[in-house]
PDB file of C-alpha atoms in Angstrom:
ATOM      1  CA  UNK R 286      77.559 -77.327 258.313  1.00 49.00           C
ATOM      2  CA  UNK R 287      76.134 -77.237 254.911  1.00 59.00           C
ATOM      3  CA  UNK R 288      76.141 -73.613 254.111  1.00 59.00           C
ATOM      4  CA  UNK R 289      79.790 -73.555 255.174  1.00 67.00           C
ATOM      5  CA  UNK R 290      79.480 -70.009 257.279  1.00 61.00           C
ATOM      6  CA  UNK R 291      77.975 -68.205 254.159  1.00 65.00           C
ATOM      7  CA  UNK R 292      74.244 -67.389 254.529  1.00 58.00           C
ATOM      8  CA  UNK R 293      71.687 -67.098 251.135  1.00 56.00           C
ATOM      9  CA  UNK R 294      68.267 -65.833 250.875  1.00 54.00           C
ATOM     10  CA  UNK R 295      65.220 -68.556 250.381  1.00 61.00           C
ATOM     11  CA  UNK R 296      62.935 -66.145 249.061  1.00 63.00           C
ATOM     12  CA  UNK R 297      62.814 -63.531 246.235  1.00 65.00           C
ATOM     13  CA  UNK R 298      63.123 -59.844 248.062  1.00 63.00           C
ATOM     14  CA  UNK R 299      60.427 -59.018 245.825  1.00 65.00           C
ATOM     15  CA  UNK R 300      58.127 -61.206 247.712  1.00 66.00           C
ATOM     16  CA  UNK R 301      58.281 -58.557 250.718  1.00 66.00           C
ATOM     17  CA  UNK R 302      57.262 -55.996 249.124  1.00 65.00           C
ATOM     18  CA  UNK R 303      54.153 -57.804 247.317  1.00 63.00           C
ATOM     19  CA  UNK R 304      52.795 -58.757 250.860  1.00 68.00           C
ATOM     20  CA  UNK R 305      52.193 -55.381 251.202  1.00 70.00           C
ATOM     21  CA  UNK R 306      48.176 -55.310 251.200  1.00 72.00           C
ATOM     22  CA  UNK R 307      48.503 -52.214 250.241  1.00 72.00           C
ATOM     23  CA  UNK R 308      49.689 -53.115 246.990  1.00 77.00           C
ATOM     24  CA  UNK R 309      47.146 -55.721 246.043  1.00 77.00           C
ATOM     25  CA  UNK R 310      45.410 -53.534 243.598  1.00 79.00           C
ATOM     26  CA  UNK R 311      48.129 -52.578 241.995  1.00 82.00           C
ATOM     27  CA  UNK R 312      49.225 -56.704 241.160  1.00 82.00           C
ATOM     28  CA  UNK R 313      47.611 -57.267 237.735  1.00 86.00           C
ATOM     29  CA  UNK R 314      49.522 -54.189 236.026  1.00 88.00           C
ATOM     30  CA  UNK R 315      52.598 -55.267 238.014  1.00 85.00           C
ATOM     31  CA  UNK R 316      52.167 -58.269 236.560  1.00 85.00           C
ATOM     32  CA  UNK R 317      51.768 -57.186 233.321  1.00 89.00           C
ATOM     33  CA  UNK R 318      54.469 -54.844 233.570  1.00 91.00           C
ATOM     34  CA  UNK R 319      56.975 -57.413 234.569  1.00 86.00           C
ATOM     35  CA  UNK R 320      55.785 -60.395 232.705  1.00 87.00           C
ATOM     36  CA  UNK R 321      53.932 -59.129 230.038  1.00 92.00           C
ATOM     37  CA  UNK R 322      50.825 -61.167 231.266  1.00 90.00           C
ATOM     38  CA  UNK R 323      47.875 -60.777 233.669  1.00 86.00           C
ATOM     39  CA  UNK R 324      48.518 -62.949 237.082  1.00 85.00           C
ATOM     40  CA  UNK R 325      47.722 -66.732 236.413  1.00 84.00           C
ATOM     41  CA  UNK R 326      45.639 -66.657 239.678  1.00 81.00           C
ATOM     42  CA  UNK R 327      42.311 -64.946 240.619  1.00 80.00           C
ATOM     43  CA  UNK R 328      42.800 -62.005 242.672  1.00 77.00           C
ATOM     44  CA  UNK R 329      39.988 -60.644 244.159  1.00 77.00           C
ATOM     45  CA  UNK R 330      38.773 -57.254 244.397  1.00 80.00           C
ATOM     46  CA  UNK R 331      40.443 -55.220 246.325  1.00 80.00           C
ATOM     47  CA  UNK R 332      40.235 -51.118 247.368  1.00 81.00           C
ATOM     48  CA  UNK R 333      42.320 -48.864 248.812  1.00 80.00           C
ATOM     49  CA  UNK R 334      40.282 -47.213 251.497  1.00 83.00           C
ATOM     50  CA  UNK R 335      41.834 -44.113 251.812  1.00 82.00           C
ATOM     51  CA  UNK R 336      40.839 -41.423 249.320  1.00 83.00           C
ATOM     52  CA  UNK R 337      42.182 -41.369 245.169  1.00 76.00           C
ATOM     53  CA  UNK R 338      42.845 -37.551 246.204  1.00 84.00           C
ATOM     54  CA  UNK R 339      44.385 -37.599 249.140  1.00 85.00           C
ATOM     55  CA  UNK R 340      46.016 -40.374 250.865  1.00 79.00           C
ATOM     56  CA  UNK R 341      45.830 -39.054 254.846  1.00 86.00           C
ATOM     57  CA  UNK R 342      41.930 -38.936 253.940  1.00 90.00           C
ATOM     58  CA  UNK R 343      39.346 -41.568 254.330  1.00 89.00           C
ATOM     59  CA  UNK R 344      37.438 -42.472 251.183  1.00 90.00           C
ATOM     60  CA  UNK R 345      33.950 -41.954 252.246  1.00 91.00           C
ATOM     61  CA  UNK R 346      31.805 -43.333 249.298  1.00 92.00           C
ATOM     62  CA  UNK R 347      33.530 -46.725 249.870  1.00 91.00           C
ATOM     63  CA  UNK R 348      33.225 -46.834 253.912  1.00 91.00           C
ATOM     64  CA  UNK R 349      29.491 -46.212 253.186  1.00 94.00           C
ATOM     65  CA  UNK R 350      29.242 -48.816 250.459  1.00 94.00           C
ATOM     66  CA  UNK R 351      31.075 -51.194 252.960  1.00 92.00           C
ATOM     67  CA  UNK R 352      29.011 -50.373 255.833  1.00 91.00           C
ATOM     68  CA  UNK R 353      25.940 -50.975 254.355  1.00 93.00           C
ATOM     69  CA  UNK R 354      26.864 -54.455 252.580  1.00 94.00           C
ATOM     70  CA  UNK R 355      29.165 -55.875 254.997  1.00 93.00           C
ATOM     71  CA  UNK R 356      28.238 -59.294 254.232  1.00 95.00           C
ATOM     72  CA  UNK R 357      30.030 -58.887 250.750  1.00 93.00           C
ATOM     73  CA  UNK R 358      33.309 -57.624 252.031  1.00 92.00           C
ATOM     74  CA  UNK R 359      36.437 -58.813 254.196  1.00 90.00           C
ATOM     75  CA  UNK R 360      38.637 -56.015 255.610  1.00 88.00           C
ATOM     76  CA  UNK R 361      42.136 -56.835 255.953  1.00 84.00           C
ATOM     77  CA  UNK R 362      44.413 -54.207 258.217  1.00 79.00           C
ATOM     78  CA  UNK R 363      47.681 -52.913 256.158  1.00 71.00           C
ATOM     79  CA  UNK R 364      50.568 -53.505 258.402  1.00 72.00           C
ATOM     80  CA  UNK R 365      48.925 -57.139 260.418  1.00 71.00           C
ATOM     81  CA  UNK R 366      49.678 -60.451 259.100  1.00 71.00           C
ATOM     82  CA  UNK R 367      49.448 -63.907 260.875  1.00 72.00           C
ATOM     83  CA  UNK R 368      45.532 -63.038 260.398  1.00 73.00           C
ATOM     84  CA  UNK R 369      45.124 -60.532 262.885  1.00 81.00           C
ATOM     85  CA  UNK R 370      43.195 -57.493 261.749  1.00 82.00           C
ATOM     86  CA  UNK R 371      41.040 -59.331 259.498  1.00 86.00           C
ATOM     87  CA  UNK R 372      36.994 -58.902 259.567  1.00 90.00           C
ATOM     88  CA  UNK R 373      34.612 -61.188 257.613  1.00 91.00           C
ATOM     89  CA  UNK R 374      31.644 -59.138 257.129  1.00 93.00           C
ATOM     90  CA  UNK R 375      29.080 -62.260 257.141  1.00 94.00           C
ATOM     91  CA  UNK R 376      30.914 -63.148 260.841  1.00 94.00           C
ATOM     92  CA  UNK R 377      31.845 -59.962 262.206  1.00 92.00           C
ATOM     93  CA  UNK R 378      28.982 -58.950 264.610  1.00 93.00           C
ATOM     94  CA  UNK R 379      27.426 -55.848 263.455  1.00 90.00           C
ATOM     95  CA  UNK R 380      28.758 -53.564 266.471  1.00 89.00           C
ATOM     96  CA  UNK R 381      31.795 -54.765 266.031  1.00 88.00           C
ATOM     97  CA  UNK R 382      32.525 -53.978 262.219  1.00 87.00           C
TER      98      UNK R 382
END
């Protein structure tokens, strides 16, 4: 028995709370904040779709924008991982998205 009864974590708790989608806009200034430098990867646009004034409301400028160009957006649910809840515009049937 290698760890000898003791257990250790294999992952920085931070890494958690960065999987939140939700928090995907937010990761450049993070970044910055933390490390004093923008992210050394690409991160792609992303928008919160609930509203900037209210956060139980929908924001209804951006569902519009996304419902007419859904070929240029993905839509990725908050709380699903393992790739559930995620809709390719370009192969999501119209009806469907």
């Amino acid at each position: 028995d290698c760890l000898n009864g003791k257990a250790f974590l294999t992952n920085s708790p931070i890494l958690d709370i960065l999987n939140d989608k939700a928090l995907y806009p937010f990761i450049p200034e993070i970044s910055f904040y933390y490390f004093n430098q923008a992210p050394s990867l690409n991160i792609p646009n992303t928008w919160e779709v609930w509203s900037p004034d209210h956060c139980k409301m929908v924001n209804e400028p951006l569902i519009a924008r996304i419902r007419a160009n859904k070929d240029e957006y993905v839509l990725v649910h908050r709380y699903l991982e393992g790739g559930e809840g995620i809709f390719i515009g370009r192969e999501t049937p119209q009806e469907e998205w």
